[in-house]
mmCIF file of C-alpha atoms and ligand atoms in Angstrom:
data_model
loop_
_atom_site.group_PDB
_atom_site.id
_atom_site.type_symbol
_atom_site.label_atom_id
_atom_site.label_comp_id
_atom_site.label_asym_id
_atom_site.label_seq_id
_atom_site.Cartn_x
_atom_site.Cartn_y
_atom_site.Cartn_z
ATOM 1 C CA UNK A 1 99.545 96.621 101.169
ATOM 2 C CA UNK A 2 99.325 96.450 97.773
ATOM 3 C CA UNK A 3 97.162 98.662 94.946
ATOM 4 C CA UNK A 4 96.359 97.879 91.297
ATOM 5 C CA UNK A 5 95.853 100.785 89.182
ATOM 6 C CA UNK A 6 93.999 100.483 85.698
ATOM 7 C CA UNK A 7 94.770 103.636 83.290
ATOM 8 C CA UNK A 8 98.395 103.912 85.631
ATOM 9 C CA UNK A 9 99.824 105.902 82.569
ATOM 10 C CA UNK A 10 96.752 108.475 81.850
ATOM 11 C CA UNK A 11 96.982 111.884 83.882
ATOM 12 C CA UNK A 12 94.775 110.780 87.539
ATOM 13 C CA UNK A 13 97.292 107.672 87.329
ATOM 14 C CA UNK A 14 100.233 108.790 87.313
ATOM 15 C CA UNK A 15 99.168 111.473 90.399
ATOM 16 C CA UNK A 16 97.923 108.790 91.582
ATOM 17 C CA UNK A 17 100.870 106.537 91.754
ATOM 18 C CA UNK A 18 102.857 109.035 92.949
ATOM 19 C CA UNK A 19 100.275 109.624 96.258
ATOM 20 C CA UNK A 20 99.789 106.009 97.271
ATOM 21 C CA UNK A 21 104.133 105.542 96.697
ATOM 22 C CA UNK A 22 104.482 108.676 99.381
ATOM 23 C CA UNK A 23 102.529 106.979 101.987
ATOM 24 C CA UNK A 24 104.220 103.308 101.027
ATOM 25 C CA UNK A 25 101.620 101.417 99.357
ATOM 26 C CA UNK A 26 102.974 98.908 96.889
ATOM 27 C CA UNK A 27 102.123 99.916 93.028
ATOM 28 C CA UNK A 28 101.052 98.156 90.236
ATOM 29 C CA UNK A 29 99.560 99.729 86.824
ATOM 30 C CA UNK A 30 98.123 98.186 84.020
ATOM 31 C CA UNK A 31 99.539 99.365 80.736
ATOM 32 C CA UNK A 32 98.695 98.599 77.164
ATOM 33 C CA UNK A 33 101.332 97.965 74.689
ATOM 34 C CA UNK A 34 101.542 100.878 73.314
ATOM 35 C CA UNK A 35 100.927 102.745 76.408
ATOM 36 C CA UNK A 36 103.296 106.436 76.764
ATOM 37 C CA UNK A 37 104.964 106.086 79.988
ATOM 38 C CA UNK A 38 105.780 109.801 79.638
ATOM 39 C CA UNK A 39 104.157 110.379 82.497
ATOM 40 C CA UNK A 40 105.120 108.126 84.959
ATOM 41 C CA UNK A 41 108.776 107.807 83.999
ATOM 42 C CA UNK A 42 110.406 109.130 87.247
ATOM 43 C CA UNK A 43 108.303 106.794 88.974
ATOM 44 C CA UNK A 44 109.799 103.623 87.529
ATOM 45 C CA UNK A 45 112.409 102.366 89.088
ATOM 46 C CA UNK A 46 109.726 102.077 92.837
ATOM 47 C CA UNK A 47 106.607 100.016 91.067
ATOM 48 C CA UNK A 48 105.373 97.677 88.515
ATOM 49 C CA UNK A 49 104.036 97.700 85.797
ATOM 50 C CA UNK A 50 101.895 94.834 84.002
ATOM 51 C CA UNK A 51 100.930 94.791 80.210
ATOM 52 C CA UNK A 52 97.179 94.402 80.204
ATOM 53 C CA UNK A 53 94.368 94.987 77.269
ATOM 54 C CA UNK A 54 91.686 95.001 79.888
ATOM 55 C CA UNK A 55 89.451 93.997 76.780
ATOM 56 C CA UNK A 56 90.503 90.906 77.033
ATOM 57 C CA UNK A 57 88.948 88.835 79.745
ATOM 58 C CA UNK A 58 92.057 85.982 79.670
ATOM 59 C CA UNK A 59 94.526 89.122 80.559
ATOM 60 C CA UNK A 60 92.744 90.471 82.919
ATOM 61 C CA UNK A 61 92.438 87.058 84.751
ATOM 62 C CA UNK A 62 96.021 86.261 84.430
ATOM 63 C CA UNK A 63 97.022 89.488 85.955
ATOM 64 C CA UNK A 64 94.705 89.897 88.565
ATOM 65 C CA UNK A 65 95.967 85.639 89.707
ATOM 66 C CA UNK A 66 99.073 87.362 89.706
ATOM 67 C CA UNK A 67 98.792 90.705 91.673
ATOM 68 C CA UNK A 68 96.242 89.550 94.002
ATOM 69 C CA UNK A 69 96.193 93.321 94.861
ATOM 70 C CA UNK A 70 94.280 94.880 98.543
ATOM 71 C CA UNK A 71 93.400 97.865 96.576
ATOM 72 C CA UNK A 72 92.287 98.146 93.295
ATOM 73 C CA UNK A 73 91.685 102.180 91.170
ATOM 74 C CA UNK A 74 89.636 101.860 88.221
ATOM 75 C CA UNK A 75 90.783 104.712 86.682
ATOM 76 C CA UNK A 76 91.183 103.422 82.596
ATOM 77 C CA UNK A 77 88.645 104.834 80.418
ATOM 78 C CA UNK A 78 88.319 106.551 77.052
ATOM 79 C CA UNK A 79 87.724 110.135 78.908
ATOM 80 C CA UNK A 80 87.198 112.758 76.289
ATOM 81 C CA UNK A 81 83.624 113.423 75.948
ATOM 82 C CA UNK A 82 83.717 114.942 72.358
ATOM 83 C CA UNK A 83 85.523 111.688 71.193
ATOM 84 C CA UNK A 84 82.661 109.418 72.325
ATOM 85 C CA UNK A 85 80.328 111.730 69.682
ATOM 86 C CA UNK A 86 82.798 110.504 67.135
ATOM 87 C CA UNK A 87 83.108 106.960 68.368
ATOM 88 C CA UNK A 88 80.041 106.194 70.458
ATOM 89 C CA UNK A 89 79.914 102.870 69.951
ATOM 90 C CA UNK A 90 84.344 102.310 70.768
ATOM 91 C CA UNK A 91 83.958 104.367 74.373
ATOM 92 C CA UNK A 92 81.291 102.322 75.155
ATOM 93 C CA UNK A 93 82.672 99.278 74.305
ATOM 94 C CA UNK A 94 85.582 99.951 76.244
ATOM 95 C CA UNK A 95 84.607 101.917 79.507
ATOM 96 C CA UNK A 96 81.783 99.000 80.090
ATOM 97 C CA UNK A 97 83.972 95.425 78.582
ATOM 98 C CA UNK A 98 87.262 96.483 80.406
ATOM 99 C CA UNK A 99 85.067 96.952 83.918
ATOM 100 C CA UNK A 100 83.768 94.111 83.308
ATOM 101 C CA UNK A 101 86.094 91.824 82.579
ATOM 102 C CA UNK A 102 87.202 93.166 86.175
ATOM 103 C CA UNK A 103 84.931 92.346 88.203
ATOM 104 C CA UNK A 104 84.231 88.956 86.571
ATOM 105 C CA UNK A 105 87.541 88.409 87.761
ATOM 106 C CA UNK A 106 87.961 89.303 90.909
ATOM 107 C CA UNK A 107 84.726 86.937 91.437
ATOM 108 C CA UNK A 108 85.497 84.641 89.563
ATOM 109 C CA UNK A 109 89.330 84.360 91.431
ATOM 110 C CA UNK A 110 87.117 84.889 94.836
ATOM 111 C CA UNK A 111 89.073 87.913 95.294
ATOM 112 C CA UNK A 112 88.043 90.330 98.302
ATOM 113 C CA UNK A 113 90.161 93.834 97.771
ATOM 114 C CA UNK A 114 88.427 97.311 97.925
ATOM 115 C CA UNK A 115 87.478 98.459 94.367
ATOM 116 C CA UNK A 116 87.341 102.242 93.187
ATOM 117 C CA UNK A 117 85.011 102.761 89.959
ATOM 118 C CA UNK A 118 86.214 106.323 89.041
ATOM 119 C CA UNK A 119 82.310 107.776 87.801
ATOM 120 C CA UNK A 120 81.643 111.190 86.450
ATOM 121 C CA UNK A 121 79.745 113.792 86.960
ATOM 122 C CA UNK A 122 78.811 113.793 83.445
ATOM 123 C CA UNK A 123 76.099 111.048 84.397
ATOM 124 C CA UNK A 124 73.736 113.624 85.808
ATOM 125 C CA UNK A 125 74.181 115.670 82.551
ATOM 126 C CA UNK A 126 71.189 118.564 81.024
ATOM 127 C CA UNK A 127 70.879 119.624 85.359
ATOM 128 C CA UNK A 128 68.624 122.044 85.687
ATOM 129 C CA UNK A 129 69.435 125.712 87.252
ATOM 130 C CA UNK A 130 67.256 124.888 90.790
ATOM 131 C CA UNK A 131 68.617 121.354 91.473
ATOM 132 C CA UNK A 132 72.813 123.087 91.785
ATOM 133 C CA UNK A 133 74.513 122.244 93.221
ATOM 134 C CA UNK A 134 73.705 118.883 92.645
ATOM 135 C CA UNK A 135 73.830 115.739 95.343
ATOM 136 C CA UNK A 136 73.966 112.035 94.534
ATOM 137 C CA UNK A 137 69.831 111.638 94.305
ATOM 138 C CA UNK A 138 69.589 113.821 91.803
ATOM 139 C CA UNK A 139 68.190 112.689 88.155
ATOM 140 C CA UNK A 140 71.112 111.755 85.677
ATOM 141 C CA UNK A 141 69.921 113.127 81.922
ATOM 142 C CA UNK A 142 73.282 111.951 80.006
ATOM 143 C CA UNK A 143 73.542 114.013 76.864
ATOM 144 C CA UNK A 144 76.593 111.835 75.703
ATOM 145 C CA UNK A 145 77.733 108.634 75.051
ATOM 146 C CA UNK A 146 80.974 109.160 77.650
ATOM 147 C CA UNK A 147 78.256 109.702 79.851
ATOM 148 C CA UNK A 148 76.113 106.685 79.062
ATOM 149 C CA UNK A 149 79.269 104.639 79.597
ATOM 150 C CA UNK A 150 79.680 106.248 83.005
ATOM 151 C CA UNK A 151 76.030 105.006 84.290
ATOM 152 C CA UNK A 152 76.794 101.989 82.889
ATOM 153 C CA UNK A 153 80.367 101.590 84.748
ATOM 154 C CA UNK A 154 78.306 103.432 87.719
ATOM 155 C CA UNK A 155 75.464 100.712 88.206
ATOM 156 C CA UNK A 156 77.634 98.024 87.405
ATOM 157 C CA UNK A 157 79.467 98.733 90.514
ATOM 158 C CA UNK A 158 76.633 98.971 92.065
ATOM 159 C CA UNK A 159 74.953 95.606 90.675
ATOM 160 C CA UNK A 160 78.537 93.557 91.329
ATOM 161 C CA UNK A 161 78.445 95.083 95.483
ATOM 162 C CA UNK A 162 74.518 93.992 95.889
ATOM 163 C CA UNK A 163 75.109 90.897 93.786
ATOM 164 C CA UNK A 164 78.371 89.589 94.953
ATOM 165 C CA UNK A 165 79.085 91.800 97.924
ATOM 166 C CA UNK A 166 81.829 93.078 96.270
ATOM 167 C CA UNK A 167 83.516 95.617 98.176
ATOM 168 C CA UNK A 168 82.588 98.622 95.472
ATOM 169 C CA UNK A 169 83.339 102.186 96.255
ATOM 170 C CA UNK A 170 81.429 104.610 93.215
ATOM 171 C CA UNK A 171 83.216 108.230 92.998
ATOM 172 C CA UNK A 172 80.988 110.899 90.814
ATOM 173 C CA UNK A 173 84.299 113.287 90.387
ATOM 174 C CA UNK A 174 83.547 116.869 88.861
ATOM 175 C CA UNK A 175 86.320 118.603 86.255
ATOM 176 C CA UNK A 176 90.247 118.881 87.316
ATOM 177 C CA UNK A 177 92.945 119.861 86.303
ATOM 178 C CA UNK A 178 96.377 120.542 86.647
ATOM 179 C CA UNK A 179 99.940 119.307 85.949
ATOM 180 C CA UNK A 180 99.535 116.735 82.865
ATOM 181 C CA UNK A 181 96.228 117.018 82.083
ATOM 182 C CA UNK A 182 95.656 116.331 78.596
ATOM 183 C CA UNK A 183 96.226 118.752 75.635
ATOM 184 C CA UNK A 184 92.344 117.689 74.560
ATOM 185 C CA UNK A 185 90.533 119.562 78.032
ATOM 186 C CA UNK A 186 89.387 122.768 78.269
ATOM 187 C CA UNK A 187 91.638 124.507 81.095
ATOM 188 C CA UNK A 188 94.984 122.127 79.359
ATOM 189 C CA UNK A 189 94.414 123.739 75.721
ATOM 190 C CA UNK A 190 94.172 126.926 77.112
ATOM 191 C CA UNK A 191 97.628 126.602 78.877
ATOM 192 C CA UNK A 192 99.304 124.866 76.438
ATOM 193 C CA UNK A 193 98.295 127.770 73.860
ATOM 194 C CA UNK A 194 99.480 130.334 76.122
ATOM 195 C CA UNK A 195 102.319 128.502 76.445
ATOM 196 C CA UNK A 196 102.869 128.594 72.935
ATOM 197 C CA UNK A 197 102.465 132.250 72.171
ATOM 198 C CA UNK A 198 104.463 133.128 74.514
ATOM 199 C CA UNK A 199 107.409 131.067 73.362
ATOM 200 C CA UNK A 200 106.552 132.461 69.588
ATOM 201 C CA UNK A 201 105.592 128.974 68.303
ATOM 202 C CA UNK A 202 102.108 130.488 67.243
ATOM 203 C CA UNK A 203 100.342 133.968 66.475
ATOM 204 C CA UNK A 204 98.877 135.441 69.261
ATOM 205 C CA UNK A 205 95.337 133.900 68.643
ATOM 206 C CA UNK A 206 94.096 131.959 71.332
ATOM 207 C CA UNK A 207 91.122 129.437 70.001
ATOM 208 C CA UNK A 208 88.190 128.660 72.272
ATOM 209 C CA UNK A 209 84.983 126.672 72.394
ATOM 210 C CA UNK A 210 81.960 127.575 74.350
ATOM 211 C CA UNK A 211 82.787 129.807 77.133
ATOM 212 C CA UNK A 212 79.488 129.785 78.470
ATOM 213 C CA UNK A 213 79.510 126.344 80.113
ATOM 214 C CA UNK A 214 79.389 125.774 84.446
ATOM 215 C CA UNK A 215 82.091 123.045 85.867
ATOM 216 C CA UNK A 216 83.354 122.551 89.115
ATOM 217 C CA UNK A 217 86.824 122.659 88.925
ATOM 218 C CA UNK A 218 89.450 121.079 90.767
ATOM 219 C CA UNK A 219 92.723 120.401 91.456
ATOM 220 C CA UNK A 220 93.815 116.267 90.577
ATOM 221 C CA UNK A 221 96.168 116.528 93.743
ATOM 222 C CA UNK A 222 93.276 116.862 95.840
ATOM 223 C CA UNK A 223 91.381 114.192 93.346
ATOM 224 C CA UNK A 224 93.805 111.530 93.899
ATOM 225 C CA UNK A 225 93.531 111.841 97.885
ATOM 226 C CA UNK A 226 89.867 111.674 98.261
ATOM 227 C CA UNK A 227 90.161 107.968 95.929
ATOM 228 C CA UNK A 228 92.582 107.002 98.925
ATOM 229 C CA UNK A 229 89.849 107.901 101.775
ATOM 230 C CA UNK A 230 87.268 106.986 99.739
ATOM 231 C CA UNK A 231 88.768 103.358 99.815
ATOM 232 C CA UNK A 232 89.719 104.013 103.358
ATOM 233 C CA UNK A 233 86.424 105.390 104.955
ATOM 234 C CA UNK A 234 83.368 105.162 102.492
ATOM 235 C CA UNK A 235 80.486 102.031 102.622
ATOM 236 C CA UNK A 236 80.436 99.734 99.902
ATOM 237 C CA UNK A 237 77.500 100.154 97.431
ATOM 238 C CA UNK A 238 77.799 103.641 97.992
ATOM 239 C CA UNK A 239 78.020 106.957 95.348
ATOM 240 C CA UNK A 240 79.680 109.651 96.458
ATOM 241 C CA UNK A 241 80.506 113.030 94.539
ATOM 242 C CA UNK A 242 84.031 114.614 94.826
ATOM 243 C CA UNK A 243 83.504 117.960 93.972
ATOM 244 C CA UNK A 244 84.868 122.063 95.256
ATOM 245 C CA UNK A 245 81.093 123.366 95.376
ATOM 246 C CA UNK A 246 81.954 125.814 93.077
ATOM 247 C CA UNK A 247 80.899 126.661 89.634
ATOM 248 C CA UNK A 248 82.894 128.608 87.427
ATOM 249 C CA UNK A 249 82.325 129.673 83.860
ATOM 250 C CA UNK A 250 84.936 128.253 80.958
ATOM 251 C CA UNK A 251 85.059 132.219 80.355
ATOM 252 C CA UNK A 252 86.527 132.416 84.082
ATOM 253 C CA UNK A 253 89.509 130.024 83.678
ATOM 254 C CA UNK A 254 90.743 132.007 80.199
ATOM 255 C CA UNK A 255 90.779 134.677 81.973
ATOM 256 C CA UNK A 256 92.562 133.509 85.114
ATOM 257 C CA UNK A 257 94.725 132.131 82.451
ATOM 258 C CA UNK A 258 94.944 135.199 80.237
ATOM 259 C CA UNK A 259 96.173 136.978 83.840
ATOM 260 C CA UNK A 260 99.335 134.877 84.260
ATOM 261 C CA UNK A 261 100.689 134.628 80.655
ATOM 262 C CA UNK A 262 103.695 137.330 79.428
ATOM 263 C CA UNK A 263 102.128 138.524 76.339
ATOM 264 C CA UNK A 264 98.961 139.686 74.544
ATOM 265 C CA UNK A 265 96.443 137.745 73.365
ATOM 266 C CA UNK A 266 93.650 137.896 71.259
ATOM 267 C CA UNK A 267 90.634 135.422 71.758
ATOM 268 C CA UNK A 268 89.046 133.788 68.804
ATOM 269 C CA UNK A 269 86.115 131.479 68.572
ATOM 270 C CA UNK A 270 86.483 128.125 67.212
ATOM 271 C CA UNK A 271 83.031 126.852 65.814
ATOM 272 C CA UNK A 272 84.887 123.126 65.500
ATOM 273 C CA UNK A 273 85.640 122.927 69.357
ATOM 274 C CA UNK A 274 81.863 123.146 70.093
ATOM 275 C CA UNK A 275 79.715 120.258 70.700
ATOM 276 C CA UNK A 276 76.389 118.737 69.598
ATOM 277 C CA UNK A 277 75.340 119.409 73.111
ATOM 278 C CA UNK A 278 77.071 120.400 75.973
ATOM 279 C CA UNK A 279 76.148 120.192 79.561
ATOM 280 C CA UNK A 280 75.853 124.004 80.446
ATOM 281 C CA UNK A 281 76.058 123.757 84.511
ATOM 282 C CA UNK A 282 78.028 121.413 86.793
ATOM 283 C CA UNK A 283 78.559 121.851 90.006
ATOM 284 C CA UNK A 284 78.368 119.337 93.070
ATOM 285 C CA UNK A 285 77.567 118.927 96.846
ATOM 286 C CA UNK A 286 80.200 116.707 98.663
ATOM 287 C CA UNK A 287 78.593 117.161 101.423
ATOM 288 C CA UNK A 288 77.719 113.046 101.530
ATOM 289 C CA UNK A 289 81.625 112.343 101.297
ATOM 290 C CA UNK A 290 82.728 115.062 103.904
ATOM 291 C CA UNK A 291 80.865 113.977 106.093
ATOM 292 C CA UNK A 292 82.296 110.160 105.632
ATOM 293 C CA UNK A 293 85.444 111.266 105.110
ATOM 294 C CA UNK A 294 86.235 114.816 106.438
ATOM 295 C CA UNK A 295 87.630 115.903 102.473
ATOM 296 C CA UNK A 296 87.895 119.263 101.641
ATOM 297 C CA UNK A 297 90.072 120.292 98.477
ATOM 298 C CA UNK A 298 92.956 122.132 99.427
ATOM 299 C CA UNK A 299 94.339 123.550 96.429
ATOM 300 C CA UNK A 300 93.150 126.716 94.817
ATOM 301 C CA UNK A 301 91.864 126.887 91.179
ATOM 302 C CA UNK A 302 94.110 130.003 90.545
ATOM 303 C CA UNK A 303 96.724 127.783 91.590
ATOM 304 C CA UNK A 304 96.100 124.559 90.090
ATOM 305 C CA UNK A 305 96.516 126.944 86.791
ATOM 306 C CA UNK A 306 99.149 128.580 87.569
ATOM 307 C CA UNK A 307 100.722 124.923 87.858
ATOM 308 C CA UNK A 308 99.134 124.203 84.930
ATOM 309 C CA UNK A 309 100.542 126.817 83.212
ATOM 310 C CA UNK A 310 103.918 126.227 84.433
ATOM 311 C CA UNK A 311 103.736 122.866 83.415
ATOM 312 C CA UNK A 312 102.979 123.491 79.673
ATOM 313 C CA UNK A 313 105.984 126.386 79.866
ATOM 314 C CA UNK A 314 108.218 123.525 81.350
ATOM 315 C CA UNK A 315 107.084 121.246 78.522
ATOM 316 C CA UNK A 316 107.892 123.807 76.152
ATOM 317 C CA UNK A 317 111.339 124.334 76.791
HETATM 318 C C1 LIG B 1 83.612 115.182 84.873
HETATM 319 C C2 LIG B 1 84.220 115.341 83.027
HETATM 320 O O1 LIG B 1 85.410 116.517 83.155
HETATM 321 C C3 LIG B 1 85.851 116.064 81.733
HETATM 322 O O2 LIG B 1 84.712 116.683 80.624
HETATM 323 P P1 LIG B 1 84.445 117.924 79.886
HETATM 324 O O3 LIG B 1 83.616 118.966 80.818
HETATM 325 O O4 LIG B 1 83.562 117.736 78.620
HETATM 326 O O5 LIG B 1 85.980 118.303 79.704
HETATM 327 P P2 LIG B 1 86.659 119.533 78.990
HETATM 328 O O6 LIG B 1 87.388 120.201 79.935
HETATM 329 O O7 LIG B 1 87.245 118.806 77.660
HETATM 330 O O8 LIG B 1 85.237 121.196 78.799
HETATM 331 C C4 LIG B 1 84.946 121.859 79.382
HETATM 332 C C5 LIG B 1 83.654 122.617 79.424
HETATM 333 O O9 LIG B 1 84.757 123.820 78.334
HETATM 334 C C6 LIG B 1 84.435 124.048 77.371
HETATM 335 N N1 LIG B 1 85.040 124.619 76.164
HETATM 336 C C7 LIG B 1 85.282 125.636 75.688
HETATM 337 N N2 LIG B 1 86.373 125.546 74.864
HETATM 338 C C8 LIG B 1 86.799 124.399 75.034
HETATM 339 C C9 LIG B 1 87.968 123.891 74.249
HETATM 340 O O10 LIG B 1 88.749 124.874 73.445
HETATM 341 N N3 LIG B 1 88.350 122.502 74.686
HETATM 342 C C10 LIG B 1 87.465 121.821 75.516
HETATM 343 N N4 LIG B 1 87.953 120.463 75.657
HETATM 344 N N5 LIG B 1 86.743 121.968 75.667
HETATM 345 C C11 LIG B 1 86.198 123.845 75.455
HETATM 346 C C12 LIG B 1 83.905 122.411 76.647
HETATM 347 O O11 LIG B 1 82.367 122.866 75.946
HETATM 348 C C13 LIG B 1 83.351 122.236 78.056
HETATM 349 O O12 LIG B 1 81.723 122.840 78.734
HETATM 350 C C14 LIG B 1 86.494 115.034 81.305
HETATM 351 O O13 LIG B 1 87.292 115.027 82.460
HETATM 352 C C15 LIG B 1 84.873 114.280 81.810
HETATM 353 O O14 LIG B 1 86.252 112.676 81.350
HETATM 354 C C16 LIG B 1 84.941 113.862 82.732
HETATM 355 O O15 LIG B 1 84.380 113.154 83.640
#
């Protein structure tokens, strides 16, 4: 069994590669010329990397002709919501065109892989309080260019299934964290600041943005297990929420992390961290996915944050 992971050098990609390799699956990952291999260096002897710019349709077709994967996990994307307001065109172009080139290559080459499209809870956008936890039937009310790009990816997946009968499973994944999480995202940003303060690298002040937002946080290791199961057991053409069903205010992320810290820290709001519009509450109902796969999250919120903080303590050592 051969798997292709786009975005293998990223946070989720590296954990997914570890998970698939542990199950005896052959793994190939696409990288770009300037990609950092920091998160996957330990896996290099066991897998194959293929330099391929997803924005280049010919390069994607060449790569697919050679790799001919049985499973494709399409993770590569611009995934930082605030960057999507700064660079909306780049976010939309990258996220949409990369996927079109991938799906076109599958279609033109008459390949029959099972494909997972990593979509996002951000697509639900401005959810109303009485809609929580949201099911897959909830209206989509996107409030960032990133969310719009993910809706396009989501519906392109649907369209290629309907038009060409490709085996495409779409997942709307809620927030996930854990070791190697990019430092711009909230859990990792707070954890890294704490680790820096503990080591005396910066004064004991932790800067925060909007603490009132509520999100559904999972551990990345649960998410990659879900992705594998999605291709084993889910129906092509369908969309599935991957969530924990539990909402936590960002304030709670901060409190739990501060509870693990070994020093006294003052918290200050940094206005530059506030967004032009921020989704207030995102909590998912994952009943549909559970019924299809039996998956439930296993790693607790506290454990995940503790592992993340220890990751930063180790990285900064
Ligand atoms: C499912 C979805 O999940 C992620 O998107 P996100 O929810 O925007 O993630 P985040 O960690 O940047 O923000 C979470 C919340 O935390 C608030 N917040 C407060 N203070 C800070 C702060 O200092 N930094 C950041 N980044 N956020 C802060 C911020 O305003 C927001 O309400 C991506 O993986 C995305 O790709 C994706 O698909």
